[in-house]
Short mmCIF file of C-alpha atoms and ligand atoms in Angstrom, two decimals:
data_model
loop_
_atom_site.label_atom_id
_atom_site.label_comp_id
_atom_site.label_asym_id
_atom_site.label_seq_id
_atom_site.Cartn_x
_atom_site.Cartn_y
_atom_site.Cartn_z
CA MET L 24 114.85 122.01 56.19
CA SER L 25 113.38 119.18 54.26
CA PHE L 26 109.81 119.13 53.03
CA LYS L 27 107.58 116.11 53.24
CA ASN L 28 107.12 114.21 50.00
CA PHE L 29 104.18 111.99 50.75
CA LYS L 30 102.15 109.55 48.77
CA VAL L 31 98.40 109.90 48.42
CA VAL L 32 95.68 107.44 47.47
CA GLU L 33 95.98 106.89 43.75
CA LYS L 34 92.40 106.11 42.83
CA MET L 35 89.16 107.05 44.52
CA ILE L 36 85.49 106.76 43.91
CA PHE L 37 83.04 109.00 45.78
CA GLY L 38 79.27 108.87 45.73
CA ARG L 39 76.15 107.38 47.22
CA GLY L 40 75.74 103.86 45.92
CA SER L 41 79.27 103.66 44.51
CA PHE L 42 80.04 100.46 46.45
CA VAL L 43 78.44 98.59 43.54
CA GLN L 44 81.53 99.48 41.46
CA LEU L 45 83.82 97.39 43.65
CA ASP L 46 83.20 94.35 41.44
CA GLU L 47 84.38 96.27 38.38
CA VAL L 48 87.42 97.64 40.23
CA LEU L 49 88.41 94.11 41.26
CA ALA L 50 87.81 92.73 37.75
CA ALA L 51 90.69 94.93 36.59
CA GLU L 52 93.00 93.22 39.11
CA ARG L 53 91.86 89.65 38.35
CA LYS L 54 94.08 88.50 35.47
CA THR L 55 93.67 84.71 35.53
CA ALA L 56 90.73 82.47 36.47
CA ASP L 57 92.24 81.45 39.79
CA ASP L 58 93.31 84.92 40.92
CA PHE L 59 91.72 85.55 44.28
CA VAL L 60 90.74 88.47 46.48
CA VAL L 61 90.72 88.71 50.29
CA PHE L 62 87.85 90.64 51.86
CA LEU L 63 88.41 91.72 55.46
CA VAL L 64 85.02 92.83 56.70
CA ASP L 65 83.96 94.29 60.07
CA ASP L 66 81.82 91.58 61.64
CA VAL L 67 79.15 94.14 62.52
CA HIS L 68 78.03 93.59 58.91
CA GLN L 69 77.71 89.82 59.23
CA GLY L 70 74.16 88.74 58.48
CA LYS L 71 73.24 92.28 57.35
CA ALA L 72 72.39 93.60 53.88
CA LEU L 73 76.00 94.45 53.11
CA GLU L 74 77.07 90.82 53.43
CA GLY L 75 75.00 89.87 50.40
CA ARG L 76 76.51 92.71 48.38
CA ILE L 77 80.18 91.68 48.79
CA PRO L 78 81.32 90.80 45.24
CA ALA L 79 83.20 87.64 46.27
CA LYS L 80 83.81 84.87 43.71
CA ALA L 81 84.06 81.16 44.57
CA GLN L 82 87.86 81.30 44.87
CA ASP L 83 87.88 84.40 47.13
CA MET L 84 88.30 84.59 50.86
CA VAL L 85 85.92 86.55 53.10
CA ILE L 86 87.21 87.03 56.66
CA TRP L 87 85.04 88.63 59.34
CA VAL L 88 87.09 90.94 61.51
CA ASN L 89 86.16 91.61 65.10
CA VAL L 90 87.10 95.10 66.26
CA ASP L 91 86.00 94.94 69.90
CA GLU L 92 89.70 95.40 70.57
CA GLU L 93 91.74 97.77 68.41
CA PRO L 94 94.00 95.97 65.88
CA SER L 95 97.10 94.28 67.25
CA THR L 96 100.30 92.93 65.72
CA ILE L 97 99.31 89.42 66.88
CA GLN L 98 95.96 89.68 65.10
CA ILE L 99 97.65 90.87 61.90
CA ASP L 100 100.19 88.03 61.96
CA THR L 101 97.43 85.46 62.51
CA LEU L 102 95.34 86.85 59.66
CA THR L 103 98.35 86.93 57.35
CA GLU L 104 99.09 83.26 58.11
CA GLN L 105 95.44 82.44 57.48
CA VAL L 106 95.65 83.99 54.00
CA GLN L 107 98.95 82.24 53.28
CA ALA L 108 97.47 78.89 54.34
CA PHE L 109 94.44 79.45 52.11
CA ASN L 110 96.44 79.76 48.89
CA THR L 111 100.14 79.58 48.05
CA LYS L 112 99.65 82.44 45.59
CA LEU L 113 99.32 86.03 46.74
CA PRO L 114 95.85 87.56 46.49
CA VAL L 115 95.44 90.15 43.72
CA SER L 116 93.77 92.53 46.15
CA VAL L 117 92.99 92.91 49.86
CA VAL L 118 89.78 94.81 50.58
CA GLY L 119 89.07 96.40 53.99
CA LEU L 120 85.40 97.10 54.59
CA GLY L 121 84.65 98.79 57.92
CA GLY L 122 85.92 101.58 60.17
CA GLY L 123 89.42 102.79 60.99
CA SER L 124 90.17 99.49 62.69
CA THR L 125 89.20 97.27 59.77
CA MET L 126 90.83 99.54 57.21
CA ASP L 127 94.05 99.44 59.25
CA VAL L 128 93.81 95.64 59.40
CA ALA L 129 93.53 95.52 55.59
CA LYS L 130 96.49 97.85 55.15
CA ALA L 131 98.61 95.84 57.58
CA VAL L 132 97.73 92.41 56.12
CA SER L 133 98.45 93.62 52.57
CA LEU L 134 101.89 94.76 53.80
CA MET L 135 102.67 91.63 55.80
CA LEU L 136 101.91 89.34 52.85
CA THR L 137 105.03 90.73 51.14
CA ASN L 138 107.21 91.68 54.14
CA PRO L 139 108.37 88.74 56.25
CA GLY L 140 109.15 88.57 59.96
CA GLY L 141 105.91 89.66 61.66
CA SER L 142 104.29 93.08 61.88
CA ALA L 143 105.85 94.19 65.19
CA ILE L 144 109.26 94.72 63.57
CA TYR L 145 107.74 97.24 61.15
CA GLN L 146 106.08 99.47 63.76
CA GLY L 147 107.68 102.83 63.17
CA TRP L 148 108.51 105.04 60.22
CA ASP L 149 109.50 103.76 56.77
CA LEU L 150 110.66 100.33 57.89
CA ILE L 151 108.59 98.48 55.26
CA LYS L 152 110.85 97.17 52.50
CA ASN L 153 108.57 95.72 49.83
CA PRO L 154 105.44 97.08 48.16
CA ALA L 155 102.17 95.71 49.57
CA VAL L 156 99.60 93.63 47.75
CA HIS L 157 97.07 95.92 46.01
CA HIS L 158 94.69 97.11 48.74
CA ILE L 159 91.35 98.87 48.83
CA GLY L 160 89.73 100.79 51.70
CA ILE L 161 85.97 101.21 52.02
CA PRO L 162 84.81 103.09 55.13
CA THR L 163 81.54 102.12 56.80
CA ILE L 164 81.98 104.69 59.59
CA SER L 165 83.71 108.05 59.08
CA GLY L 166 86.07 110.27 61.00
CA THR L 167 89.50 108.74 61.49
CA GLY L 168 90.86 109.64 58.05
CA ALA L 169 92.42 106.16 57.90
CA GLU L 170 91.22 106.00 54.29
CA ALA L 171 93.62 108.83 53.43
CA SER L 172 96.60 108.17 55.67
CA ARG L 173 99.98 106.45 55.31
CA THR L 174 99.71 104.53 58.57
CA ALA L 175 98.07 101.42 60.00
CA VAL L 176 97.90 101.80 63.77
CA LEU L 177 98.65 98.59 65.70
CA CYS L 178 98.90 97.69 69.38
CA GLY L 179 102.23 95.87 69.60
CA PRO L 180 104.27 94.16 72.27
CA VAL L 181 105.90 97.41 73.35
CA ARG L 182 103.54 100.15 72.27
CA LYS L 183 100.76 101.33 70.05
CA LEU L 184 102.46 102.52 66.90
CA GLY L 185 101.65 102.55 63.21
CA LEU L 186 103.19 100.90 60.18
CA ASN L 187 104.00 104.26 58.60
CA SER L 188 105.17 104.08 55.00
CA ASP L 189 104.31 105.06 51.45
CA TYR L 190 103.42 101.42 50.81
CA THR L 191 100.75 101.60 53.53
CA VAL L 192 98.60 104.04 51.53
CA PHE L 193 95.57 102.45 49.86
CA ASP L 194 95.77 101.94 46.09
CA GLN L 195 92.06 102.59 45.88
CA ILE L 196 89.32 103.87 48.17
CA ILE L 197 85.58 103.82 47.67
CA MET L 198 83.63 106.42 49.65
CA ASP L 199 79.97 105.50 49.55
CA SER L 200 78.01 107.46 52.17
CA GLU L 201 75.16 104.91 52.08
CA LEU L 202 77.45 102.56 54.00
CA ILE L 203 77.72 104.82 57.06
CA GLU L 204 73.98 105.25 57.54
CA GLY L 205 73.38 102.67 60.25
CA VAL L 206 76.01 103.72 62.76
CA GLU L 207 74.67 104.09 66.28
CA THR L 208 74.71 107.70 67.62
CA ASP L 209 77.41 107.45 70.29
CA GLN L 210 79.92 105.75 67.97
CA TRP L 211 79.00 108.10 65.09
CA PHE L 212 79.78 110.99 67.42
CA TYR L 213 83.07 109.63 68.83
CA THR L 214 84.50 108.69 65.44
CA GLY L 215 83.28 111.93 63.83
CA MET L 216 84.86 113.96 66.63
CA ASP L 217 88.18 112.32 65.81
CA CYS L 218 87.96 114.28 62.57
CA TYR L 219 86.86 117.50 64.30
CA ILE L 220 89.77 117.17 66.74
CA HIS L 221 92.24 116.48 63.89
CA CYS L 222 91.16 119.84 62.44
CA VAL L 223 91.46 121.74 65.74
CA GLU L 224 94.89 120.27 66.47
CA SER L 225 96.11 120.93 62.96
CA LEU L 226 94.78 124.51 62.82
CA GLN L 227 96.09 125.41 66.30
CA GLY L 228 99.45 123.74 65.79
CA THR L 229 102.80 125.34 65.10
CA PHE L 230 103.29 123.03 62.07
CA LEU L 231 100.40 124.67 60.24
CA ASN L 232 100.88 125.59 56.60
CA GLU L 233 98.49 126.52 53.80
CA PHE L 234 98.22 122.91 52.58
CA SER L 235 97.02 121.65 55.96
CA LYS L 236 94.98 124.74 56.67
CA SER L 237 93.00 124.49 53.43
CA TYR L 238 91.96 120.92 54.19
CA ALA L 239 91.32 121.48 57.90
CA GLU L 240 89.20 124.59 57.44
CA LYS L 241 86.96 122.86 54.95
CA ALA L 242 86.75 119.67 57.02
CA MET L 243 85.83 121.69 60.10
CA ASP L 244 83.13 123.54 58.21
CA LEU L 245 81.73 120.16 57.10
CA CYS L 246 81.82 118.85 60.70
CA ARG L 247 79.78 121.87 61.79
CA GLN L 248 77.20 121.17 59.10
CA VAL L 249 77.00 117.57 60.29
CA TYR L 250 77.05 118.00 64.08
CA LEU L 251 75.43 121.42 64.54
CA ASP L 252 73.19 121.97 61.50
CA ASP L 253 72.02 118.40 61.01
CA HIS L 254 72.35 118.91 57.25
CA VAL L 255 70.30 116.61 55.00
CA ASP L 256 73.50 115.50 53.25
CA LYS L 257 75.35 114.92 56.51
CA ASP L 258 76.60 111.45 55.57
CA ASP L 259 78.30 112.73 52.39
CA LYS L 260 79.65 115.66 54.34
CA LEU L 261 81.09 113.58 57.16
CA MET L 262 82.70 111.22 54.67
CA MET L 263 84.47 114.12 52.93
CA ALA L 264 85.37 115.74 56.28
CA SER L 265 87.08 112.53 57.37
CA PHE L 266 89.13 112.35 54.18
CA MET L 267 90.10 116.03 54.28
CA GLY L 268 90.92 115.91 58.00
CA GLY L 269 93.25 113.01 57.22
CA MET L 270 94.88 115.01 54.41
CA SER L 271 95.34 117.97 56.74
CA ILE L 272 97.24 116.04 59.40
CA ALA L 273 99.26 114.25 56.74
CA TYR L 274 101.03 117.55 56.15
CA SER L 275 100.98 118.81 59.76
CA GLN L 276 100.47 116.79 62.94
CA VAL L 277 97.94 116.08 65.65
CA GLY L 278 98.39 117.65 69.08
CA ALA L 279 97.69 117.62 72.81
CA CYS L 280 94.41 115.72 72.61
CA HIS L 281 95.90 112.78 70.72
CA ALA L 282 98.90 112.72 73.07
CA VAL L 283 96.63 112.46 76.13
CA SER L 284 94.29 110.05 74.36
CA TYR L 285 97.18 107.68 73.55
CA GLY L 286 98.04 107.60 77.26
CA LEU L 287 94.44 106.79 78.15
CA SER L 288 94.12 104.19 75.45
CA TYR L 289 97.37 102.37 76.12
CA ILE L 290 96.88 102.04 79.85
CA LEU L 291 93.09 101.93 80.24
CA GLY L 292 92.15 100.50 76.83
CA TYR L 293 89.87 103.30 75.63
CA HIS L 294 89.27 103.20 71.89
CA HIS L 295 90.56 106.05 69.77
CA GLY L 296 87.31 107.98 69.22
CA ILE L 297 85.96 107.95 72.77
CA GLY L 298 89.46 108.37 74.22
CA ASN L 299 89.88 111.56 72.18
CA CYS L 300 86.52 112.89 73.34
CA ILE L 301 87.35 112.22 77.00
CA ALA L 302 90.75 113.89 76.62
CA PHE L 303 89.46 116.86 74.60
CA ASP L 304 86.90 117.68 77.30
CA VAL L 305 89.70 118.66 79.73
CA LEU L 306 91.79 120.61 77.21
CA GLU L 307 90.01 123.95 77.23
CA GLU L 308 93.27 125.71 78.11
CA PHE L 309 94.87 124.38 74.94
CA TYR L 310 91.90 124.69 72.61
CA PRO L 311 89.31 127.07 74.18
CA GLU L 312 87.09 127.62 71.13
CA GLY L 313 87.32 124.05 69.90
CA VAL L 314 86.35 122.60 73.28
CA GLU L 315 83.45 125.03 73.63
CA GLU L 316 82.07 124.05 70.24
CA PHE L 317 82.66 120.36 70.95
CA ARG L 318 80.56 120.66 74.13
CA LEU L 319 77.81 122.29 72.11
CA MET L 320 77.88 119.36 69.70
CA MET L 321 77.79 116.88 72.60
CA LYS L 322 74.77 118.63 74.06
CA LYS L 323 72.94 118.65 70.75
CA HIS L 324 73.35 114.88 70.42
CA ASN L 325 72.83 114.02 74.12
CA ILE L 326 76.28 112.52 74.46
CA THR L 327 77.55 111.95 77.98
CA LEU L 328 81.17 111.02 78.56
CA PRO L 329 82.46 108.87 81.40
CA LYS L 330 83.65 111.09 84.26
CA ASN L 331 86.14 110.76 87.11
CA ILE L 332 87.95 107.90 85.43
CA CYS L 333 91.39 108.84 86.70
CA LYS L 334 90.56 110.77 89.84
CA ASP L 335 91.16 107.85 92.20
CA LEU L 336 93.66 105.77 90.22
CA PRO L 337 96.95 104.85 91.96
CA ASP L 338 99.81 107.29 91.38
CA GLU L 339 101.80 104.66 89.47
CA THR L 340 98.99 104.17 86.92
CA ILE L 341 98.79 107.90 86.34
CA ALA L 342 102.59 107.98 86.04
CA LYS L 343 102.42 105.36 83.26
CA MET L 344 99.85 107.38 81.33
CA VAL L 345 101.90 110.52 81.81
CA ALA L 346 104.98 108.72 80.45
CA VAL L 347 103.17 107.54 77.29
CA THR L 348 101.68 110.99 76.74
CA LYS L 349 105.00 112.72 77.31
CA SER L 350 106.77 110.44 74.83
CA MET L 351 104.71 111.82 71.93
CA GLY L 352 107.45 114.28 70.94
CA PRO L 353 106.25 115.34 67.47
CA LEU L 354 102.75 116.00 68.82
CA TRP L 355 104.07 118.28 71.55
CA ALA L 356 106.43 119.96 69.11
CA ASN L 357 103.32 120.77 67.08
CA VAL L 358 101.60 122.19 70.17
CA TYR L 359 104.46 124.32 71.53
CA GLY L 360 107.12 124.49 68.83
CA ALA L 361 110.82 124.35 69.74
CA GLY L 362 111.48 124.07 73.47
CA TRP L 363 108.37 121.94 74.08
CA GLU L 364 110.36 119.71 76.44
CA GLU L 365 110.38 122.41 79.12
CA LYS L 366 106.64 122.91 78.90
CA VAL L 367 105.47 119.30 78.93
CA THR L 368 106.15 118.54 82.58
CA ASP L 369 105.03 115.58 84.70
CA GLU L 370 103.19 118.02 86.99
CA MET L 371 101.20 119.57 84.15
CA LEU L 372 100.25 116.17 82.70
CA THR L 373 99.47 114.61 86.10
CA ALA L 374 97.11 117.51 86.87
CA LEU L 375 95.42 117.01 83.49
CA PHE L 376 94.91 113.27 84.02
CA ARG L 377 93.55 113.79 87.53
CA ARG L 378 90.78 115.94 85.99
CA ILE L 379 89.76 113.13 83.61
P1 NAD R 9 86.22 101.16 64.51
O1 NAD R 9 86.65 100.74 63.18
O2 NAD R 9 86.99 100.68 65.69
O3 NAD R 9 84.68 100.81 64.68
C1 NAD R 9 83.95 101.31 65.79
C2 NAD R 9 82.66 100.57 65.96
O4 NAD R 9 81.76 100.89 64.90
C3 NAD R 9 82.85 99.04 65.90
O5 NAD R 9 82.03 98.46 66.88
C4 NAD R 9 82.35 98.69 64.49
O6 NAD R 9 81.90 97.37 64.42
C5 NAD R 9 81.24 99.70 64.31
N1 NAD R 9 80.84 99.97 62.93
C6 NAD R 9 81.60 100.17 61.83
N2 NAD R 9 80.84 100.41 60.75
C7 NAD R 9 79.56 100.36 61.16
C8 NAD R 9 78.29 100.53 60.49
N3 NAD R 9 78.21 100.85 59.19
N4 NAD R 9 77.18 100.38 61.24
C9 NAD R 9 77.24 100.11 62.57
N5 NAD R 9 78.40 99.93 63.25
C10 NAD R 9 79.54 100.08 62.54
O7 NAD R 9 86.13 102.76 64.65
P2 NAD R 9 86.91 103.97 64.07
O8 NAD R 9 86.69 105.06 65.06
O9 NAD R 9 86.55 104.22 62.64
O10 NAD R 9 88.42 103.53 64.07
C11 NAD R 9 89.24 103.54 65.22
C12 NAD R 9 90.52 102.86 64.87
O11 NAD R 9 91.17 103.56 63.83
C13 NAD R 9 91.51 102.75 66.01
O12 NAD R 9 92.08 101.46 66.01
C14 NAD R 9 92.56 103.78 65.68
O13 NAD R 9 93.84 103.44 66.19
C15 NAD R 9 92.54 103.78 64.18
N6 NAD R 9 92.95 105.03 63.55
C16 NAD R 9 93.71 104.94 62.44
C17 NAD R 9 94.12 106.08 61.79
C18 NAD R 9 94.96 105.96 60.56
O14 NAD R 9 95.32 106.96 60.00
N7 NAD R 9 95.28 104.78 60.11
C19 NAD R 9 93.73 107.34 62.24
C20 NAD R 9 92.94 107.41 63.38
C21 NAD R 9 92.54 106.25 64.02
ZN1 ZN R 10 92.70 110.58 65.49
#
């Protein structure tokens, strides 16, 4: 048996209003007058208050990132070329300011600036050869745990798969709960439930250990304070829940909900947060208590999920989703342990999808 030896974010700042320290953090990386920084910013912030607060100097590059579609290898390669065309030098830092999508874009661009050949060839585990450019993650919506993780999830030519490596991990994160204030309720719920579901899958999984359990229990408690108690400090709490949920799965694994959600997302294009919610709602047999509590949270926030999405789809479309879902071996191993292959049958998965 070999134990995971994984890298964590080296430096972090937490606190309301801490975004103001980004300038100081970057000053430490800027060594000469023409050193430059690349800011990759979710375009939802364009023309808003946050735009005026980005500490960009004249020589820096600010790129607005559109996340209507989840990040793709093509998008990453285009952005990387854009940075390379802007300056023959490497930037001294790449800053990702936004949600899981934008943070993943920043991770991936910082890696591709030093690893040639295009991002698709690095989709997988530990394929990255060279250290990335210094990169900073600053969430403006919380739940995915992308700020804590060692992956950058990309839709590629063959499948949706992350650039998983120690080099992917941010060098610095800044968790300022003021930045997540303006998120619209549905999206706040979907992305926050990603964290809740990470905790359920981690805690109910066969890979569970005290490291993962400690983080997941606390993150789940924080989610309850956010989504059931409407706590006055809910933004700080959700921000910490997201980070701790990410730490929990780093040392365990996600489970049935993510496996089904990947199937939904790859074939029907559902984004991660809403895809997870749709999938979780039919998984009461796997996670009875978690699903019951999730429904309570949905009710409290008047969330309605799309229904009957798959009921009338052609058999071959369902078969494709079943194939993607079934291929998530490590996730099913976490659900069932050894011998999972016998339990994850086409019939069982087809029946699940038909209920979605
Ligand atoms: P997102 O980044 O896709 O953003 C969702 C929506 O919220 C977008 O419309 C965005 O513009 C908007 N938004 C962001 N900040 C806002 C703000 N402050 N105010 C108003 N609107 C705001 O959402 P997400 O759920 O955080 O991330 C999902 C992505 O993360 C997926 O691509 C998924 O694959 C990836 N992911 C990565 C990891 C990882 O470990 N790297 C883990 C889980 C998910
Ligand atoms: Zn997730």
